[in-house]
Amino acid sequence: MLLLVGLGNPGAEYARNRHNIGFMAVEAIARRHNFGPWKKRFQGQTCEGTVAGEKVLALEPLTFMNVSGQSVVAALQFFKLKPENVVVIHDELDLPPGRIRVKKGGGHGGHNGLRSIDSHIGKDYWRIRLGIGHPGNKDLVSGYVLHDFAKADQSWIDPLIDAVADNLPLMVDGQPELFMNKVTVATQGK
């Protein structure tokens, strides 16, 4: 079983924020792969489905970004999973808009959602980093990530999220490099 976590903040006022691209991606995956209905549990909302023959539990922590680890550890413990069975999809300031990187382990890079997850389950989980770009000044980061995407950003957001949903079976099947490459090819020039 795979625990697929999208990071974001709950509530309609945050729905289109840059910080919520993880929620957007997980929701697209759930739609694309015909997951069951969303249910509230583990301090979040979850839905289940099958991708590449593997059971996948999608989780959106509803604890707010800074304490996302509480929700993740609750689901992890309930299903007796190990951190390497967790894939977290999140926004990444240090990648240009529309770019993707996949890696296992590593630091949180100042991302409070990852910092919280690290403190609860350690660092040995997979991260799908979706680039949102950087505002150029460290002092502007908080306002930038908690602000809605611009209309012009839709030209790369939708293709990126669609490519992640389309190619997720490769990630589930243990081919993270191929997954990342297929998403990159699908979004080049967008």
XYZ file of N, CA and C in Angstrom:
570
model
N 0.849 -1.190 0.000
C 0.000 0.000 0.000
C 0.887 1.244 0.000
N 0.425 2.247 -0.714
C 1.130 3.518 -0.812
C 0.276 4.616 -0.189
N 0.894 5.456 0.618
C 0.224 6.629 1.173
C 0.669 7.828 0.352
N -0.250 8.409 -0.391
C 0.017 9.538 -1.279
C -0.514 10.801 -0.618
N 0.378 11.684 -0.212
C 0.011 12.873 0.559
C 0.169 14.115 -0.307
N -0.888 14.889 -0.407
C -0.801 16.203 -1.043
C -0.750 17.246 0.049
N 0.172 18.185 -0.052
C 0.259 19.229 0.971
C -0.460 20.495 0.525
N -1.084 21.141 1.496
C -1.813 22.374 1.259
C -2.447 22.842 2.548
N -3.266 23.853 2.454
C -4.012 24.374 3.595
C -5.496 24.182 3.317
N -6.279 23.804 4.338
C -7.714 23.589 4.130
C -8.480 24.902 4.004
N -9.601 24.840 3.312
C -10.480 25.995 3.209
C -10.484 26.612 1.825
N -11.640 27.108 1.438
C -11.827 27.679 0.104
C -10.897 28.862 -0.160
N -10.566 29.630 0.891
C -9.720 30.807 0.691
C -8.283 30.445 0.294
N -7.893 29.182 0.519
C -6.539 28.732 0.168
C -6.505 27.861 -1.084
N -7.653 27.500 -1.594
C -7.748 26.471 -2.636
C -6.857 26.710 -3.856
N -6.697 27.944 -4.284
C -5.908 28.228 -5.492
C -4.532 28.829 -5.157
N -4.140 28.768 -3.874
C -2.825 29.276 -3.460
C -1.703 28.428 -4.045
N -0.563 29.038 -4.246
C 0.617 28.303 -4.718
C 0.981 27.178 -3.754
N 0.802 27.417 -2.461
C 1.126 26.417 -1.440
C 0.238 25.170 -1.560
N -0.869 25.258 -2.280
C -1.834 24.165 -2.367
C -1.698 23.308 -3.622
N -0.619 23.438 -4.358
C -0.464 22.648 -5.572
C -0.428 21.146 -5.257
N 0.001 20.784 -4.052
C -0.028 19.378 -3.639
C -1.455 18.852 -3.553
N -2.358 19.635 -2.961
C -3.777 19.267 -2.926
C -4.319 19.128 -4.353
N -3.989 20.099 -5.204
C -4.489 20.082 -6.587
C -4.056 18.812 -7.302
N -2.811 18.418 -7.128
C -2.284 17.226 -7.804
C -2.944 15.952 -7.290
N -3.089 15.841 -5.977
C -3.708 14.633 -5.410
C -5.167 14.529 -5.830
N -5.872 15.635 -5.893
C -7.271 15.612 -6.340
C -7.362 15.180 -7.805
N -6.428 15.646 -8.631
C -6.413 15.234 -10.049
C -6.112 13.744 -10.178
N -5.193 13.240 -9.376
C -4.868 11.811 -9.379
C -6.090 10.993 -8.981
N -6.774 11.409 -7.922
C -7.961 10.696 -7.457
C -9.044 10.658 -8.544
N -9.233 11.764 -9.254
C -10.219 11.794 -10.351
C -9.776 10.890 -11.501
N -8.521 11.031 -11.918
C -8.010 10.295 -13.075
C -8.071 8.787 -12.881
N -7.811 8.350 -11.646
C -7.736 6.911 -11.373
C -8.977 6.385 -10.642
N -10.059 7.171 -10.695
C -11.369 6.751 -10.173
C -11.334 6.256 -8.735
N -10.702 7.045 -7.860
C -10.679 6.709 -6.444
C -12.088 6.837 -5.876
N -12.313 6.219 -4.733
C -13.600 6.301 -4.052
C -13.830 7.696 -3.481
N -14.944 7.856 -2.760
C -15.284 9.174 -2.214
C -14.322 9.600 -1.095
N -14.217 10.897 -0.930
C -13.393 11.449 0.141
C -14.100 11.259 1.478
N -13.307 10.907 2.516
C -13.820 10.735 3.882
C -12.903 11.476 4.834
N -13.486 12.016 5.901
C -12.658 12.701 6.909
C -12.130 11.672 7.902
N -10.784 11.602 8.000
C -10.117 10.772 9.006
C -8.637 11.122 9.029
N -7.964 10.711 10.069
C -6.531 10.994 10.254
C -6.237 12.494 10.227
N -7.133 13.297 10.802
C -6.981 14.751 10.811
C -6.845 15.303 9.390
N -7.515 14.648 8.472
C -7.465 15.060 7.077
C -8.635 14.481 6.324
N -8.527 14.479 5.017
C -9.512 13.781 4.198
C -8.764 12.799 3.321
N -9.385 11.628 3.134
C -8.734 10.559 2.388
C -9.701 9.979 1.366
N -9.133 9.355 0.362
C -9.894 8.521 -0.549
C -8.948 7.425 -1.023
N -9.533 6.306 -1.447
C -8.726 5.147 -1.810
C -8.971 4.738 -3.250
N -7.945 4.149 -3.830
C -8.050 3.641 -5.182
C -6.910 2.689 -5.467
N -6.839 2.271 -6.720
C -5.775 1.369 -7.156
C -5.062 2.015 -8.335
N -3.738 2.025 -8.257
C -2.900 2.558 -9.335
C -1.816 1.516 -9.596
N -1.689 1.092 -10.839
C -0.673 0.100 -11.227
C -0.769 -1.150 -10.355
N -1.998 -1.554 -10.043
C -2.220 -2.756 -9.259
C -1.947 -2.616 -7.773
N -1.618 -1.423 -7.326
C -1.284 -1.178 -5.918
C -2.368 -0.331 -5.270
N -2.750 -0.705 -4.041
C -3.707 0.094 -3.295
C -3.043 1.405 -2.894
N -3.734 2.509 -3.132
C -3.210 3.837 -2.811
C -4.235 4.574 -1.960
N -3.755 5.118 -0.849
C -4.584 5.974 -0.008
C -4.115 7.402 -0.234
N -4.992 8.237 -0.790
C -4.691 9.661 -0.969
C -5.085 10.382 0.312
N -4.217 11.273 0.768
C -4.444 12.006 2.013
C -4.157 13.481 1.806
N -5.111 14.302 2.224
C -4.910 15.749 2.313
C -5.036 16.134 3.780
N -3.918 16.422 4.444
C -4.011 16.846 5.845
C -4.840 18.127 5.959
N -5.749 18.151 6.916
C -6.581 19.334 7.144
C -6.132 20.065 8.404
N -4.871 19.879 8.757
C -4.296 20.439 9.974
C -3.613 21.771 9.741
N -3.607 22.261 8.524
C -2.802 23.387 8.059
C -1.371 22.907 7.863
N -0.710 23.542 6.932
C 0.597 23.117 6.446
C 1.604 22.851 7.557
N 1.697 23.764 8.515
C 2.765 23.695 9.506
C 2.695 22.490 10.434
N 1.578 21.801 10.485
C 1.449 20.605 11.331
C 0.949 19.403 10.518
N 1.279 19.366 9.242
C 0.872 18.266 8.356
C 1.325 16.901 8.854
N 2.446 16.862 9.546
C 2.994 15.596 10.030
C 2.062 14.850 10.963
N 1.218 15.565 11.700
C 0.264 14.913 12.609
C -0.683 14.004 11.833
N -1.173 14.490 10.729
C -2.091 13.723 9.893
C -1.373 12.551 9.230
N -0.174 12.817 8.715
C 0.591 11.774 8.015
C 0.938 10.641 8.959
N 1.421 10.953 10.159
C 1.808 9.894 11.096
C 0.594 9.100 11.562
N -0.562 9.738 11.695
C -1.775 9.020 12.094
C -2.140 7.960 11.053
N -2.105 8.308 9.773
C -2.410 7.343 8.704
C -1.332 6.266 8.620
N -0.084 6.674 8.744
C 1.043 5.736 8.672
C 0.936 4.675 9.761
N 0.664 5.100 10.978
C 0.553 4.167 12.096
C -0.673 3.270 11.966
N -1.789 3.828 11.528
C -3.012 3.034 11.389
C -2.806 1.876 10.419
N -2.153 2.148 9.298
C -1.943 1.115 8.275
C -0.621 0.363 8.440
N 0.132 0.708 9.516
C 1.413 0.048 9.796
C 2.361 0.114 8.598
N 2.437 1.310 8.011
C 3.308 1.538 6.861
C 4.649 2.089 7.318
N 5.625 1.982 6.446
C 6.948 2.549 6.696
C 7.066 3.852 5.910
N 7.966 4.738 6.325
C 8.123 6.004 5.600
C 8.393 5.823 4.102
N 9.095 4.767 3.707
C 9.361 4.576 2.277
C 8.100 4.249 1.470
N 6.955 4.005 2.170
C 5.666 3.795 1.506
C 4.875 5.095 1.364
N 5.523 6.210 1.689
C 4.873 7.523 1.642
C 5.445 8.329 0.477
N 4.541 8.940 -0.293
C 4.923 9.872 -1.352
C 4.215 11.196 -1.053
N 4.993 12.257 -0.881
C 4.445 13.572 -0.575
C 4.593 14.464 -1.807
N 3.494 15.089 -2.228
C 3.514 16.033 -3.348
C 3.387 17.441 -2.757
N 4.350 18.304 -3.116
C 4.352 19.640 -2.514
C 4.905 20.688 -3.467
N 4.662 21.934 -3.120
C 5.185 23.082 -3.864
C 6.667 23.239 -3.574
N 7.401 23.713 -4.577
C 8.854 23.896 -4.428
C 9.263 25.251 -4.980
N 9.682 26.144 -4.090
C 10.126 27.488 -4.471
C 11.387 27.468 -5.325
N 12.270 26.514 -5.073
C 13.575 26.504 -5.726
C 13.576 25.834 -7.094
N 12.411 25.531 -7.611
C 12.286 25.027 -8.986
C 11.486 26.034 -9.796
N 11.856 26.239 -11.059
C 11.069 27.135 -11.903
C 9.627 26.630 -12.037
N 8.693 27.524 -12.274
C 7.298 27.119 -12.438
C 7.143 26.010 -13.488
N 6.395 24.978 -13.100
C 6.089 23.894 -14.020
C 7.105 22.766 -14.053
N 8.199 22.894 -13.329
C 9.226 21.846 -13.308
C 8.926 20.845 -12.185
N 9.499 19.665 -12.313
C 9.283 18.608 -11.330
C 10.611 17.968 -10.965
N 10.730 17.559 -9.706
C 11.856 16.759 -9.242
C 11.292 15.710 -8.289
N 11.849 14.527 -8.362
C 11.439 13.441 -7.484
C 12.672 12.951 -6.751
N 12.552 12.777 -5.450
C 13.665 12.209 -4.704
C 13.170 11.580 -3.422
N 13.978 10.696 -2.899
C 13.684 10.064 -1.618
C 14.621 10.663 -0.589
N 14.066 11.067 0.543
C 14.868 11.640 1.602
C 15.294 13.057 1.295
N 16.192 13.568 2.121
C 16.681 14.927 1.943
C 16.143 15.859 3.002
N 16.503 17.106 2.875
C 16.080 18.114 3.836
C 14.736 18.721 3.470
N 14.256 19.570 4.358
C 12.950 20.209 4.125
C 13.078 21.503 3.340
N 14.276 22.041 3.199
C 14.487 23.251 2.410
C 13.664 24.442 2.873
N 13.326 24.491 4.174
C 12.524 25.593 4.693
C 11.027 25.404 4.524
N 10.594 24.283 3.917
C 9.164 24.022 3.712
C 8.574 23.502 5.024
N 7.648 24.260 5.593
C 7.112 23.903 6.904
C 6.313 22.612 6.915
N 5.664 22.281 5.823
C 4.943 21.004 5.754
C 5.911 19.830 5.821
N 7.006 19.917 5.062
C 8.015 18.857 5.096
C 8.702 18.811 6.457
N 8.962 19.967 7.033
C 9.592 20.021 8.361
C 8.726 19.269 9.369
N 7.422 19.465 9.312
C 6.501 18.794 10.227
C 6.490 17.277 9.984
N 6.441 16.873 8.723
C 6.453 15.439 8.406
C 7.763 14.815 8.869
N 8.894 15.471 8.594
C 10.205 14.975 9.035
C 10.216 14.725 10.542
N 9.631 15.646 11.295
C 9.661 15.533 12.761
C 8.808 14.373 13.265
N 7.843 13.929 12.460
C 6.956 12.835 12.875
C 7.366 11.471 12.340
N 7.898 11.408 11.111
C 8.192 10.089 10.529
C 9.632 9.950 10.042
N 10.446 10.977 10.208
C 11.809 10.941 9.687
C 11.833 11.445 8.249
N 12.957 11.243 7.564
C 13.138 11.817 6.226
C 13.106 10.790 5.106
N 12.905 9.532 5.425
C 13.040 8.459 4.442
C 11.743 8.214 3.663
N 11.167 9.274 3.116
C 9.966 9.162 2.298
C 10.223 9.847 0.953
N 9.358 9.552 -0.009
C 9.485 10.125 -1.360
C 8.853 11.500 -1.413
N 9.456 12.379 -2.197
C 8.923 13.731 -2.406
C 8.792 13.985 -3.908
N 7.629 14.433 -4.302
C 7.421 14.927 -5.664
C 7.321 16.439 -5.525
N 8.364 17.112 -5.969
C 8.484 18.563 -5.824
C 7.983 19.231 -7.104
N 6.947 20.040 -6.981
C 6.380 20.748 -8.125
C 6.777 22.219 -8.043
N 7.539 22.672 -9.034
C 8.065 24.029 -9.032
C 6.999 25.098 -9.168
N 7.092 26.089 -8.279
C 6.189 27.244 -8.354
C 6.981 28.538 -8.555
N 8.325 28.431 -8.605
C 9.158 29.619 -8.743
C 9.336 30.335 -7.421
N 10.196 31.307 -7.416
C 10.539 32.067 -6.209
C 10.231 33.540 -6.459
N 9.733 34.255 -5.451
C 9.428 35.670 -5.661
C 10.670 36.549 -5.805
N 11.863 35.986 -5.553
C 13.088 36.743 -5.733
C 13.661 37.337 -4.455
N 12.846 37.444 -3.425
C 13.284 38.002 -2.153
C 12.739 37.128 -1.030
N 13.628 36.694 -0.141
C 13.247 35.798 0.959
C 12.094 36.375 1.804
N 12.078 37.684 1.974
C 11.043 38.330 2.789
C 9.652 38.260 2.155
N 9.602 37.970 0.863
C 8.313 37.919 0.157
C 7.736 36.509 0.071
N 8.476 35.495 0.551
C 8.081 34.099 0.359
C 6.711 33.785 0.956
N 6.463 34.175 2.201
C 5.204 33.830 2.865
C 3.999 34.360 2.082
N 4.034 35.615 1.712
C 2.940 36.188 0.928
C 2.805 35.545 -0.439
N 3.929 35.173 -1.021
C 3.934 34.548 -2.354
C 3.255 33.182 -2.328
N 3.642 32.310 -1.387
C 3.071 30.959 -1.376
C 1.618 30.960 -0.917
N 1.226 31.971 -0.132
C -0.154 32.049 0.350
C -1.020 32.952 -0.527
N -0.584 33.159 -1.764
C -1.330 33.951 -2.729
C -1.754 33.033 -3.866
N -2.895 33.325 -4.466
C -3.386 32.521 -5.578
C -2.449 32.592 -6.779
N -2.440 31.508 -7.539
C -1.748 31.522 -8.819
C -2.372 32.597 -9.701
N -1.565 33.216 -10.531
C -2.074 34.184 -11.507
C -2.778 33.432 -12.630
N -3.684 34.100 -13.317
C -4.392 33.466 -14.441
C -3.410 32.942 -15.488
N -2.340 33.664 -15.730
C -1.345 33.253 -16.725
C -0.658 31.943 -16.340
N -0.635 31.625 -15.045
C -0.003 30.386 -14.585
C -0.776 29.133 -15.018
N -2.047 29.289 -15.341
C -2.850 28.114 -15.753
C -2.230 27.420 -16.961
N -1.476 28.160 -17.778
C -0.890 27.568 -18.984
C 0.128 26.477 -18.651
N 0.713 26.511 -17.456
C 1.633 25.444 -17.060
C 1.099 24.578 -15.923
N 0.207 25.114 -15.085
C -0.311 24.328 -13.950
C -1.113 23.131 -14.438
N -2.088 23.367 -15.304
C -2.948 22.270 -15.750
C -2.160 21.164 -16.459
N -1.255 21.490 -17.405
C -0.468 20.424 -18.029
C 0.410 19.662 -17.026
N 0.974 20.369 -16.051
C 1.817 19.717 -15.050
C 1.002 18.745 -14.205
N -0.111 19.207 -13.695
C -0.939 18.347 -12.845
C -1.499 17.171 -13.641
N -1.918 17.422 -14.875
C -2.402 16.324 -15.728
C -1.310 15.290 -15.971
N -0.092 15.746 -16.243
C 1.021 14.823 -16.508
C 1.377 14.009 -15.267
N 1.310 14.633 -14.098
C 1.560 13.901 -12.845
C 0.501 12.818 -12.672
N -0.762 13.164 -12.875
C -1.848 12.180 -12.725
C -1.730 11.063 -13.760
N -1.443 11.426 -15.008
C -1.329 10.429 -16.076
C -0.199 9.437 -15.832
N 0.929 9.927 -15.343
C 2.136 9.109 -15.230
C 2.384 8.539 -13.843
N 1.485 8.782 -12.892
C 1.679 8.271 -11.546
C 1.898 6.754 -11.505
N 1.267 5.960 -12.383
C 1.537 4.522 -12.332
C 3.028 4.174 -12.383
N 3.831 4.959 -13.063
C 5.272 4.707 -13.101
C 5.910 4.900 -11.726
N 5.480 5.915 -11.017
C 5.991 6.169 -9.664
C 5.591 5.018 -8.740
N 4.341 4.618 -8.820
C 3.829 3.527 -7.982
C 4.554 2.223 -8.304
N 4.907 2.058 -9.547
C 5.568 0.835 -10.023
C 7.077 0.831 -9.736
N 7.551 1.810 -8.961
C 8.956 1.831 -8.582
C 9.894 2.382 -9.636
N 9.372 3.265 -10.503
C 10.194 3.870 -11.546
C 10.163 5.397 -11.439
N 10.671 5.954 -10.328
C 10.583 7.404 -10.122
C 11.294 8.224 -11.192
N 12.425 7.744 -11.694
C 13.155 8.492 -12.729
C 12.349 8.566 -14.022
N 11.758 7.439 -14.416
C 10.944 7.421 -15.630
C 9.700 8.290 -15.460
N 9.087 8.221 -14.277
C 7.943 9.082 -13.958
C 8.324 10.556 -14.151
N 9.443 10.961 -13.541
C 9.883 12.351 -13.638
C 10.177 12.729 -15.090
N 10.824 11.853 -15.820
C 11.142 12.132 -17.223
C 9.885 12.275 -18.076
N 8.920 11.387 -17.879
C 7.672 11.451 -18.671
C 6.907 12.746 -18.379
N 6.859 13.147 -17.114
C 6.175 14.403 -16.763
C 6.917 15.574 -17.390
N 8.236 15.556 -17.326
C 9.030 16.645 -17.909
C 8.794 16.756 -19.405
N 8.816 15.627 -20.120
C 8.591 15.628 -21.572
C 7.188 16.151 -21.889
N 6.204 15.708 -21.103
C 4.814 16.104 -21.348
C 4.582 17.605 -21.117
N 5.426 18.234 -20.313
C 5.202 19.646 -19.980
C 6.207 20.588 -20.622
N 7.145 20.080 -21.397
C 8.114 20.965 -22.048
C 7.397 21.911 -23.005
N 7.798 23.137 -22.956
C 7.201 24.140 -23.843
C 5.872 24.668 -23.345
N 5.449 24.248 -22.165
C 4.164 24.727 -21.625
C 4.395 25.975 -20.803
